[in-house]
XYZ file of N, CA, C and O in Angstrom:
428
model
N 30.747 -65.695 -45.358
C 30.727 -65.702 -43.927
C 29.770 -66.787 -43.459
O 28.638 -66.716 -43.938
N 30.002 -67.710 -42.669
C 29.562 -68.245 -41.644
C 28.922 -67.770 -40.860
O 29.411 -66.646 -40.742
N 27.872 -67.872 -39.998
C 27.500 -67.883 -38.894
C 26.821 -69.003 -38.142
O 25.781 -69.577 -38.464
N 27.556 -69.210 -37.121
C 27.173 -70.217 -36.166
C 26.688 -70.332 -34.708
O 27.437 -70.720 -33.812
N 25.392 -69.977 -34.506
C 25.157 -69.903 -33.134
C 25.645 -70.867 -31.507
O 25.613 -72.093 -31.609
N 25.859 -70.560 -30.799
C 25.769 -71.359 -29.332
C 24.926 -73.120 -29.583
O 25.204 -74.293 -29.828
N 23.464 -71.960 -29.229
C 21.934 -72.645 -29.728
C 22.701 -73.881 -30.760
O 22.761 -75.055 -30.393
N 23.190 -73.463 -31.918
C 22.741 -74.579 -32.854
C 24.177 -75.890 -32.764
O 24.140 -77.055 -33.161
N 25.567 -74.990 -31.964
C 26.644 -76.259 -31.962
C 25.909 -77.097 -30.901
O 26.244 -78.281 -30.939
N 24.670 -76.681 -29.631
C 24.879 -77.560 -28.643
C 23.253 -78.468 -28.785
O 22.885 -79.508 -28.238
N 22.501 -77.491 -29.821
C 20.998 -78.328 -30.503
C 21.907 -79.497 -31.322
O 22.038 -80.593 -30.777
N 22.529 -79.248 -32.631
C 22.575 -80.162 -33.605
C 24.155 -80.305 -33.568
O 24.418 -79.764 -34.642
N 25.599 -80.749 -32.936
C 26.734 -80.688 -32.966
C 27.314 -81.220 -34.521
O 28.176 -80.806 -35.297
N 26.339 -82.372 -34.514
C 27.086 -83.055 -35.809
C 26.686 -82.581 -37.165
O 27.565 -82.360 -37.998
N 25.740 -82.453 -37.377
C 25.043 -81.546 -38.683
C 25.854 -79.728 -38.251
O 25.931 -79.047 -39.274
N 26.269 -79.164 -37.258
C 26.701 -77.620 -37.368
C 28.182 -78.372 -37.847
O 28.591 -78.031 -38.957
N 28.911 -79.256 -37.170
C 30.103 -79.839 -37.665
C 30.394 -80.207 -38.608
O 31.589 -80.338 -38.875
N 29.250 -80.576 -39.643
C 29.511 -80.690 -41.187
C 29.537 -79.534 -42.107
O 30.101 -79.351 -43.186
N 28.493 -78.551 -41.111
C 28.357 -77.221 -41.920
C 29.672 -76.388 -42.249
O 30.014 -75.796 -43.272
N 30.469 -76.605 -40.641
C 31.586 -75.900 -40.915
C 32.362 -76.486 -41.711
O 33.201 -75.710 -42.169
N 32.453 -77.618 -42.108
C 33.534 -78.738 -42.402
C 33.577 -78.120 -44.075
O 34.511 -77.721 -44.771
N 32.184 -78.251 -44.309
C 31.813 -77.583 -45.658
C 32.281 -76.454 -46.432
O 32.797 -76.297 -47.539
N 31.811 -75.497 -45.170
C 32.180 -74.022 -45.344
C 33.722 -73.545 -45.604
O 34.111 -72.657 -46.363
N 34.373 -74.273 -44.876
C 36.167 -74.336 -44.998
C 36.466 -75.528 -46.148
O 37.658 -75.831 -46.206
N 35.808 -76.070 -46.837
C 36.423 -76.521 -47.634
C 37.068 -77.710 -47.682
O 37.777 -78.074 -48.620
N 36.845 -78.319 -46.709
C 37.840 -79.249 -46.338
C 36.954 -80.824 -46.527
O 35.753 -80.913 -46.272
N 37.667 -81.815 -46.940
C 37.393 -83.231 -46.984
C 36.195 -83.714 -45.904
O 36.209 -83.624 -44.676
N 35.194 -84.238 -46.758
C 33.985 -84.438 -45.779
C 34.432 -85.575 -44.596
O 35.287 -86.205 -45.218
N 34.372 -86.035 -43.613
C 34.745 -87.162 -42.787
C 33.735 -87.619 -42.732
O 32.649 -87.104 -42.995
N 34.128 -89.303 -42.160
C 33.299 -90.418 -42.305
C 32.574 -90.352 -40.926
O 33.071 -89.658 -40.038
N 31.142 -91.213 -40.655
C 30.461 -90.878 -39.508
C 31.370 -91.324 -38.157
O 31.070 -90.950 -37.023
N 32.249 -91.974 -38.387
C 33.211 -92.919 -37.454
C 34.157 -91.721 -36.664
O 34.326 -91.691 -35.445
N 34.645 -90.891 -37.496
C 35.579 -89.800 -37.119
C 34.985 -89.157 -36.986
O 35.058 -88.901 -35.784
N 34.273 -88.551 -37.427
C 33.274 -87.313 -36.956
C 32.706 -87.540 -35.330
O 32.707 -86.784 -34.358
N 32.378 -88.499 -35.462
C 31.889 -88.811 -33.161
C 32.869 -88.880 -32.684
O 33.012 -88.175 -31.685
N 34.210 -89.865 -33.187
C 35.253 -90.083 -32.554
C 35.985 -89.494 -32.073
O 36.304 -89.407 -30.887
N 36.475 -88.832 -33.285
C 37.868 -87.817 -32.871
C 37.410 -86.280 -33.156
O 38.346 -85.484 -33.229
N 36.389 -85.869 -33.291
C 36.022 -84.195 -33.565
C 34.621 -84.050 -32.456
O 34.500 -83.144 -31.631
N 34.040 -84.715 -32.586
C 32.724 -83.763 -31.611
C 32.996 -83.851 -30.054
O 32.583 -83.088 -29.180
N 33.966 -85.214 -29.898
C 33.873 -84.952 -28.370
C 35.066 -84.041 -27.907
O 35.525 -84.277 -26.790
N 35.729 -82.815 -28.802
C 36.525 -82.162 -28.720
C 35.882 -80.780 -28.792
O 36.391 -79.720 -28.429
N 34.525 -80.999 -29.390
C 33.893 -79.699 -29.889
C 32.854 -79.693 -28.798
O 31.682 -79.829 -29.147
N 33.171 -79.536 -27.375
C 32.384 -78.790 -26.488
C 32.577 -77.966 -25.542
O 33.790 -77.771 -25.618
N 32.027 -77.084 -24.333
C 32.570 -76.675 -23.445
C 33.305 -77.065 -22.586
O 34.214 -76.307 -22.248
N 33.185 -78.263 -21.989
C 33.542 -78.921 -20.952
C 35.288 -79.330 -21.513
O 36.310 -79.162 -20.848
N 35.162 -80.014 -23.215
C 36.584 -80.042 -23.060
C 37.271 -78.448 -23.573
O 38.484 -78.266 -23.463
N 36.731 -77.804 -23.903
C 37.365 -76.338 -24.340
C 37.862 -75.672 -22.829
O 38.954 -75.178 -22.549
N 36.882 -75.813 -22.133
C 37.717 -75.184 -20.936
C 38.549 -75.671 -20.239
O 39.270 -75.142 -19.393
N 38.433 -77.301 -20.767
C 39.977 -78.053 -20.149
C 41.235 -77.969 -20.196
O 42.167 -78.064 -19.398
N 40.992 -77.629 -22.071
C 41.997 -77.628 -22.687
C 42.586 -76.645 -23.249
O 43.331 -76.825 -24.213
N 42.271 -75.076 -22.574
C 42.170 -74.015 -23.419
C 43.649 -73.665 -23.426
O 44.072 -72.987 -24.362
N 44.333 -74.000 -22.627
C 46.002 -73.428 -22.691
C 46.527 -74.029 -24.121
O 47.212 -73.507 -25.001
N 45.983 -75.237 -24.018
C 46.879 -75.391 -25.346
C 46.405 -74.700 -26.775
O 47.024 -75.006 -27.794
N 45.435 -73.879 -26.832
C 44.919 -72.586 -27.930
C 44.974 -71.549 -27.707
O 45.051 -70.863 -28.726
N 44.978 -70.549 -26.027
C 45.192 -69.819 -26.430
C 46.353 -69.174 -27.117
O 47.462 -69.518 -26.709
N 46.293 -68.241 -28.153
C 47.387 -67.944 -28.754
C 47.734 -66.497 -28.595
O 48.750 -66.175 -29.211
N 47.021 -65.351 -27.782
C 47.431 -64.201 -27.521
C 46.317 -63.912 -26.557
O 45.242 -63.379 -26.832
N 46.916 -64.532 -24.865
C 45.721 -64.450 -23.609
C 45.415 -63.039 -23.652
O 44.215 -62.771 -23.617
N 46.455 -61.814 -23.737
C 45.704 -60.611 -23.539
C 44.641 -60.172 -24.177
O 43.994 -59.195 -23.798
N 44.388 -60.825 -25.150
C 42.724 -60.475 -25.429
C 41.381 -61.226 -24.778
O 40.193 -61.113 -25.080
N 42.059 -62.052 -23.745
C 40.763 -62.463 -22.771
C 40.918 -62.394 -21.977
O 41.986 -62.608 -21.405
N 39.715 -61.987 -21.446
C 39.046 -61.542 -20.253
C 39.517 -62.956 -19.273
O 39.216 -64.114 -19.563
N 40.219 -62.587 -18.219
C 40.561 -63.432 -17.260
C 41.456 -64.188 -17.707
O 41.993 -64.921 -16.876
N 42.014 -64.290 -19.435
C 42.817 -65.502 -19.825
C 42.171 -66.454 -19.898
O 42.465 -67.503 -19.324
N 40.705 -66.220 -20.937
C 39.864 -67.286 -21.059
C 39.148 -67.264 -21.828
O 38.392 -66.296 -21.746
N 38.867 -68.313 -23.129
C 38.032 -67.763 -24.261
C 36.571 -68.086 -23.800
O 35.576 -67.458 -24.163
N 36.588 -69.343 -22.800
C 35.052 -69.766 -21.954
C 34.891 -69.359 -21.530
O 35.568 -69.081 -20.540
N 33.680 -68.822 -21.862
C 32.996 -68.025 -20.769
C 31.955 -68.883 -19.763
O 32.314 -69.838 -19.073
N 30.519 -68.315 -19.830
C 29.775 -69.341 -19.019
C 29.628 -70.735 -19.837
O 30.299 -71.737 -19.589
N 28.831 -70.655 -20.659
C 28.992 -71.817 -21.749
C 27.085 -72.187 -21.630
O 26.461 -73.181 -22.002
N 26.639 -70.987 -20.995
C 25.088 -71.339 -21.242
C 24.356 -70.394 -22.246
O 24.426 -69.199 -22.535
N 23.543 -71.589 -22.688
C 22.588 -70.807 -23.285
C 21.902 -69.622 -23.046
O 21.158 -69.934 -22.117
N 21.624 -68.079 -23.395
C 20.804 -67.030 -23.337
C 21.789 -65.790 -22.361
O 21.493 -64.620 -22.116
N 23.027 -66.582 -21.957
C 23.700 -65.851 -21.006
C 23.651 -64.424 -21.554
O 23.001 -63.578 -20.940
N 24.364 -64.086 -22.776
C 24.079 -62.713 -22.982
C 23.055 -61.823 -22.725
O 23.310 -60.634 -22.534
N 21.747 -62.321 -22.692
C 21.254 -61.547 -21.581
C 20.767 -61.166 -20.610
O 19.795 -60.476 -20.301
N 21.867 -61.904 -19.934
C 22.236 -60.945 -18.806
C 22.805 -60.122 -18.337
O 22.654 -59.572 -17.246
N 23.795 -59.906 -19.439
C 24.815 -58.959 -19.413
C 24.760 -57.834 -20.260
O 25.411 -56.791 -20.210
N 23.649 -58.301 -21.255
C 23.239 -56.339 -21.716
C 21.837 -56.108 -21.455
O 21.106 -57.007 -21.040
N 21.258 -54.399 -21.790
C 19.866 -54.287 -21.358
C 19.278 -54.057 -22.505
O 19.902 -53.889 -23.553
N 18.023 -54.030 -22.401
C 16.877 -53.865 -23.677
C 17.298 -52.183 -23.966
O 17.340 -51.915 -25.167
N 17.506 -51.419 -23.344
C 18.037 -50.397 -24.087
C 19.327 -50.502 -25.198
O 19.470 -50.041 -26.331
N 19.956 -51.106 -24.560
C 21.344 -51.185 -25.467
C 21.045 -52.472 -26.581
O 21.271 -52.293 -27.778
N 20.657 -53.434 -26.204
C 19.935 -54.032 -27.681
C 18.948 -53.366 -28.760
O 18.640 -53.962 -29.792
N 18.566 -52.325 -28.502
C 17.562 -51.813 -29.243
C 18.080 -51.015 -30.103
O 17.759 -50.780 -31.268
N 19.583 -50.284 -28.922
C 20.435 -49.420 -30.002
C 21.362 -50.396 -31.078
O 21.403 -50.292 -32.304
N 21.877 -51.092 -30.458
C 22.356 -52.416 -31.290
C 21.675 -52.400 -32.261
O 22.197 -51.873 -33.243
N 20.308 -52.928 -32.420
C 19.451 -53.371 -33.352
C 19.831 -52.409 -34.610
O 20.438 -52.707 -35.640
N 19.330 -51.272 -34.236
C 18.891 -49.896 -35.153
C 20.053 -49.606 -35.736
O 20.034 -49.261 -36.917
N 21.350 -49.693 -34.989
C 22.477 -49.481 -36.123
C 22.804 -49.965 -37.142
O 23.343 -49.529 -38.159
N 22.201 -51.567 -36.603
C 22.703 -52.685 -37.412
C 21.635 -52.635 -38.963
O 21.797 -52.710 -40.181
N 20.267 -52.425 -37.762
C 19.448 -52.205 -39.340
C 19.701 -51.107 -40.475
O 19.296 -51.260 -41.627
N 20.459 -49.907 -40.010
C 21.404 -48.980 -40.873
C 22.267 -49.797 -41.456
O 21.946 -50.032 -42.620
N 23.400 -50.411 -41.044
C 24.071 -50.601 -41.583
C 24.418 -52.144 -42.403
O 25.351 -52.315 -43.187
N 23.522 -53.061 -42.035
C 23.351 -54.319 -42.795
C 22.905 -54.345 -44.086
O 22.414 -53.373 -44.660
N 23.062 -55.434 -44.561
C 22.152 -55.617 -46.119
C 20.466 -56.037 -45.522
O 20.328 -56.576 -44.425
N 19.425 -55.744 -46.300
C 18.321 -56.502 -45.521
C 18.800 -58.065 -44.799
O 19.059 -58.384 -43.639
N 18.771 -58.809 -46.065
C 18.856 -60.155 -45.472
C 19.784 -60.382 -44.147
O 19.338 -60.935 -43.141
N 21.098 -59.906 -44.250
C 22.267 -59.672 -43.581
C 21.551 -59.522 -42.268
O 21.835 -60.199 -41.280
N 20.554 -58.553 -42.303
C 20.187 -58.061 -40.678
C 19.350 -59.376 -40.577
O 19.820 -60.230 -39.825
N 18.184 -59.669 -41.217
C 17.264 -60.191 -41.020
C 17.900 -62.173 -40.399
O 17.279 -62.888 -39.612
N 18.997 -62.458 -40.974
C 19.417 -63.448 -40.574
C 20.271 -62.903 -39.293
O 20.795 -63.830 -38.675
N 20.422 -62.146 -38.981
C 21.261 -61.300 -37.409
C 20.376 -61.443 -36.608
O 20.703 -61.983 -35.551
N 18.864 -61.008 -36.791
C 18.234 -60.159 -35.603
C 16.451 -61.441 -36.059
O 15.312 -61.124 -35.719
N 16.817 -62.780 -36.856
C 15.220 -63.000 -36.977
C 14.528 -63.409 -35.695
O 13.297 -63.433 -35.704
N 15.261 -63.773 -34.463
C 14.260 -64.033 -33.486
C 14.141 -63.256 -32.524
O 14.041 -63.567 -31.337
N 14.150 -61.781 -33.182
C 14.147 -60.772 -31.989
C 13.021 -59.630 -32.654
O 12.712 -58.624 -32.015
């Protein structure tokens, strides 16, 4: 498994873009294509341009939209320190240590 934060596609695009590139297996690209034809595809601004032509089953989004705000920390605003805390505690049940500890290290 992968994990890829918000934070780190819009801190480091081209180093998270190799990570994934890696992770799937696929043929490393040269620095030329990598700016050219992949990162300026890999942001919000064109994802929400272009989202008709991906989505592939709208009823699972909200409004018919996989973009949401597209800012940083937005989530919370939309849950409370109670319900993160229960979050937390399940997760620390049910994770491997590390598993949680890479989930939850800046909290």
């Amino acid at each position: 498994m992968l994990t890829l934060t918000f934070e780190e596609l819009t801190r480091e695009p081209e180093a998270t873009a190799r990570k994934l590139i890696a992770f799937l297996g696929w043929p490393e690209l040269d620095d030329e294509t990598l700016r050219e034809k992949v990162l300026p595809k890999a942001n919000i601004a064109w994802l929400r341009d272009n989202q008709s032509d991906y989505l592939f089953h709208e009823s699972i989004f909200r409004r018919n939209t996989f973009v949401r705000q597209g800012k940083v920390g937005e989530n919370k605003t939309k849950i409370t320190a109670e319900q993160i805390g229960r979050l937390k505690e399940r997760a620390q049940q049910e994770l491997e240590p590390d598993c949680f500890a890479m989930w939850f290290h800046d909290s």
